[in-house]
Amino acid sequence: MTSEATTQAPWARRWSGAAWRFVRAAPGTCLYLLILGANTFALVQMSPRFRRYFLFSHSTNLVELRHHPIKVLISSAFWTATPSFAYWLPLFLLFHVPVERWLGTLRWLAVVAIAHIVATLVSEGTVSVLISMGRLPHSTTHTIDIGVSYGLSGSVGVLTWFFARPLRWWYLGAATVFFALLFAVEWDFTDLGHLTAFLLGVACYPITRGVPGGNWRPHRRSPSRSDADGLSPLRSGATG
């Protein structure tokens, strides 16, 4: 028994060390995922009727924005319309984690906040204008508009500046086509928000200036001090 425990201990230490280094390199994203996971579990426990009422009260629809703007702008970023943690987990790992490791937690959070807040105001402002023009029914003021996708779209956009040319322009072109097609196919305020959030992320280029680790090429990876510490080179020592 003691021999088996001794054999397994190095593996346990190695895995726990890797997990801690991952959390230390992207603490904001890890906390975000923890909150999203807990909220997903809470949604599963709610009845469909109460879930709809709860999401409405935390949604950035026109009614809630008029009465509780600060509350819903914050809370709407931590809930999803359906319990979908497994869907968002790989996307967070693919986009939020690299951006936070590269820019640092504070700069990453600034990009996410700008994308989420401004895109929400643009999409809901468009809804308000269309209602006043008679193009949308007044009941649209109660539509549930909630989720983590605007902040994620902002991370997709700002990640453009992590890559070196010409890969940067291939990435920007492909991502732009993706979000533009989403909007063209659905033609609704949510996908307008996604496109807006992505473009806001691209426009956050000034936030990336002076941060080491950009101009990345997949075929050229130079060793860094962070590698010696077991951190991803994306982190590049940025503190936000």
C-alpha positions in Angstrom: 0.0 0.0 0.0 2.8 2.4 0.9 4.7 1.5 -2.2 1.7 2.2 -4.4 1.1 5.5 -2.7 4.7 6.4 -3.2 4.5 5.5 -6.9 1.4 7.6 -7.5 2.6 10.6 -5.5 4.8 12.1 -8.2 1.9 11.9 -10.7 -0.4 13.5 -8.3 2.1 16.3 -7.6 2.7 16.8 -11.3 -1.0 17.1 -12.1 -1.8 19.4 -9.1 1.2 21.5 -10.0 0.1 21.8 -13.6 -3.4 22.7 -12.5 -2.1 25.4 -10.2 0.1 26.9 -12.9 -2.9 27.0 -15.2 -5.0 28.8 -12.6 -2.1 31.2 -11.8 -1.6 32.1 -15.5 -5.3 32.8 -16.1 -7.0 33.5 -12.8 -9.8 35.7 -14.2 -10.9 33.1 -16.7 -10.8 30.3 -14.1 -12.9 32.4 -11.7 -15.3 33.2 -14.6 -15.7 29.5 -15.4 -16.2 28.7 -11.7 -19.1 31.2 -11.5 -20.5 30.1 -14.8 -20.4 26.5 -13.7 -22.2 27.3 -10.4 -24.8 29.3 -12.2 -25.4 26.5 -14.7 -26.0 24.1 -11.8 -28.4 26.6 -10.3 -30.3 26.9 -13.6 -30.7 23.2 -13.8 -32.4 23.2 -10.4 -35.0 25.8 -11.3 -38.4 25.0 -12.8 -38.8 26.3 -16.4 -41.3 28.9 -15.3 -39.1 30.3 -12.5 -36.0 30.1 -14.7 -37.7 32.3 -17.3 -38.6 34.9 -14.6 -35.2 34.8 -13.1 -33.4 35.2 -16.4 -35.7 38.1 -17.3 -34.8 39.9 -14.1 -31.1 39.5 -14.9 -31.4 40.3 -18.6 -30.3 43.4 -20.4 -33.7 43.9 -22.1 -35.1 47.4 -22.4 -37.3 47.2 -19.3 -34.5 46.1 -17.0 -32.0 48.5 -18.6 -34.4 51.3 -17.9 -34.9 50.4 -14.2 -31.7 48.5 -13.1 -29.0 49.3 -15.7 -25.9 48.7 -13.6 -27.3 45.5 -12.0 -28.2 43.8 -15.3 -25.1 44.9 -17.2 -23.1 43.1 -14.7 -25.3 40.1 -13.9 -26.1 39.3 -17.5 -22.5 38.5 -18.1 -22.6 35.5 -15.7 -25.7 33.7 -16.8 -26.8 31.9 -20.0 -30.3 31.5 -21.4 -29.9 27.7 -21.1 -27.7 25.5 -18.9 -24.7 25.2 -21.3 -21.4 25.1 -19.4 -20.0 22.2 -21.5 -20.5 24.3 -24.6 -18.7 27.4 -23.3 -15.8 25.6 -21.5 -13.8 24.9 -24.7 -14.5 28.3 -26.1 -13.2 30.0 -22.9 -10.1 27.8 -23.1 -9.6 28.6 -26.8 -10.0 32.4 -26.6 -10.3 33.9 -23.0 -7.3 31.9 -21.6 -4.8 32.9 -24.4 -5.9 36.6 -24.2 -5.6 36.7 -20.4 -2.2 35.0 -20.4 -1.0 37.4 -23.0 -2.4 40.7 -21.8 -2.7 40.0 -18.1 -5.9 39.9 -16.1 -6.7 43.6 -15.9 -6.3 44.3 -19.6 -8.2 41.1 -20.5 -11.0 42.2 -18.1 -11.1 45.7 -19.7 -11.5 44.2 -23.2 -14.3 41.8 -22.0 -16.1 44.7 -20.1 -15.9 47.0 -23.1 -17.2 44.4 -25.5 -20.0 43.2 -23.2 -21.3 46.7 -22.2 -21.0 48.6 -25.4 -22.3 45.7 -27.6 -25.3 45.3 -25.3 -26.1 49.1 -25.5 -25.7 49.0 -29.3 -28.0 46.0 -29.8 -30.6 47.1 -27.3 -30.4 50.7 -28.7 -31.2 49.2 -32.1 -34.1 47.4 -30.7 -35.5 50.6 -29.1 -35.2 52.5 -32.4 -36.9 49.7 -34.4 -39.7 49.6 -31.8 -40.2 53.3 -32.1 -40.3 53.0 -35.9 -42.9 50.2 -35.7 -40.6 47.6 -37.1 -40.7 45.5 -34.0 -43.5 44.8 -31.6 -43.5 46.5 -28.2 -43.3 43.1 -26.5 -39.6 43.0 -27.7 -38.8 45.2 -24.7 -39.2 42.1 -22.5 -37.0 39.9 -24.6 -34.3 38.0 -22.6 -30.9 39.2 -23.7 -28.3 37.4 -21.5 -25.1 35.5 -21.8 -21.3 35.4 -22.0 -21.0 35.6 -25.7 -20.4 39.3 -26.1 -17.4 39.3 -23.8 -16.1 36.2 -25.6 -16.5 37.9 -29.0 -14.4 40.7 -27.7 -11.6 38.3 -26.8 -11.9 36.7 -30.3 -11.4 40.2 -31.7 -8.4 41.4 -29.6 -6.6 38.1 -30.2 -6.0 39.4 -33.7 -3.1 41.4 -32.4 -1.4 38.4 -30.8 -0.5 36.9 -34.2 2.3 38.0 -36.5 1.6 39.1 -40.1 0.4 37.6 -42.4 -1.3 35.1 -40.0 -2.9 38.1 -38.3 -4.8 39.2 -41.4 -5.9 35.6 -42.2 -7.3 35.3 -38.7 -9.0 38.7 -38.8 -10.5 38.0 -42.2 -11.8 34.6 -41.2 -13.3 35.9 -37.9 -14.9 38.9 -39.6 -16.5 36.7 -42.2 -17.8 34.4 -39.5 -19.4 37.1 -37.4 -20.7 38.9 -40.5 -22.3 35.7 -41.8 -24.0 35.1 -38.4 -25.5 38.5 -38.6 -26.5 38.2 -42.3 -28.2 34.8 -41.8 -30.0 35.5 -38.5 -30.4 39.3 -38.9 -31.3 39.8 -35.2 -30.1 42.1 -32.4 -28.1 39.3 -30.7 -25.9 38.7 -33.7 -25.6 42.5 -34.2 -24.2 42.5 -30.7 -21.8 39.7 -31.5 -20.5 41.5 -34.5 -20.2 44.7 -32.6 -18.4 43.0 -29.7 -15.9 41.4 -32.1 -15.2 44.7 -33.8 -14.8 46.4 -30.4 -12.2 43.7 -29.5 -10.3 44.5 -32.6 -10.5 48.2 -31.8 -8.9 47.5 -28.4 -5.5 47.4 -30.1 -4.2 50.3 -28.0 -4.7 48.1 -24.9 -2.2 45.6 -26.4 0.5 48.1 -27.1 3.6 47.6 -25.1 2.6 44.1 -23.9 5.3 41.5 -24.8 4.3 38.3 -26.5 2.6 39.6 -29.7 3.8 38.8 -33.2 3.4 35.1 -32.5 4.2 32.6 -35.3 3.3 28.9 -34.9 6.6 27.7 -36.3 8.8 30.0 -34.1 8.7 29.6 -30.4 11.5 31.0 -28.4 12.2 29.8 -24.9 11.3 32.2 -22.2 11.6 32.5 -18.5 7.9 31.7 -18.1 8.6 28.4 -19.8 11.1 27.6 -17.0 8.4 28.3 -14.5 5.9 26.0 -16.3 3.7 28.9 -17.5 2.5 29.2 -21.1 4.6 31.7 -23.2 1.3 33.5 -23.9 1.6 34.9 -20.4 4.8 36.8 -21.2 5.0 38.4 -17.8 2.1 40.8 -18.4 0.5 41.9 -15.2 -2.4 43.8 -16.6 
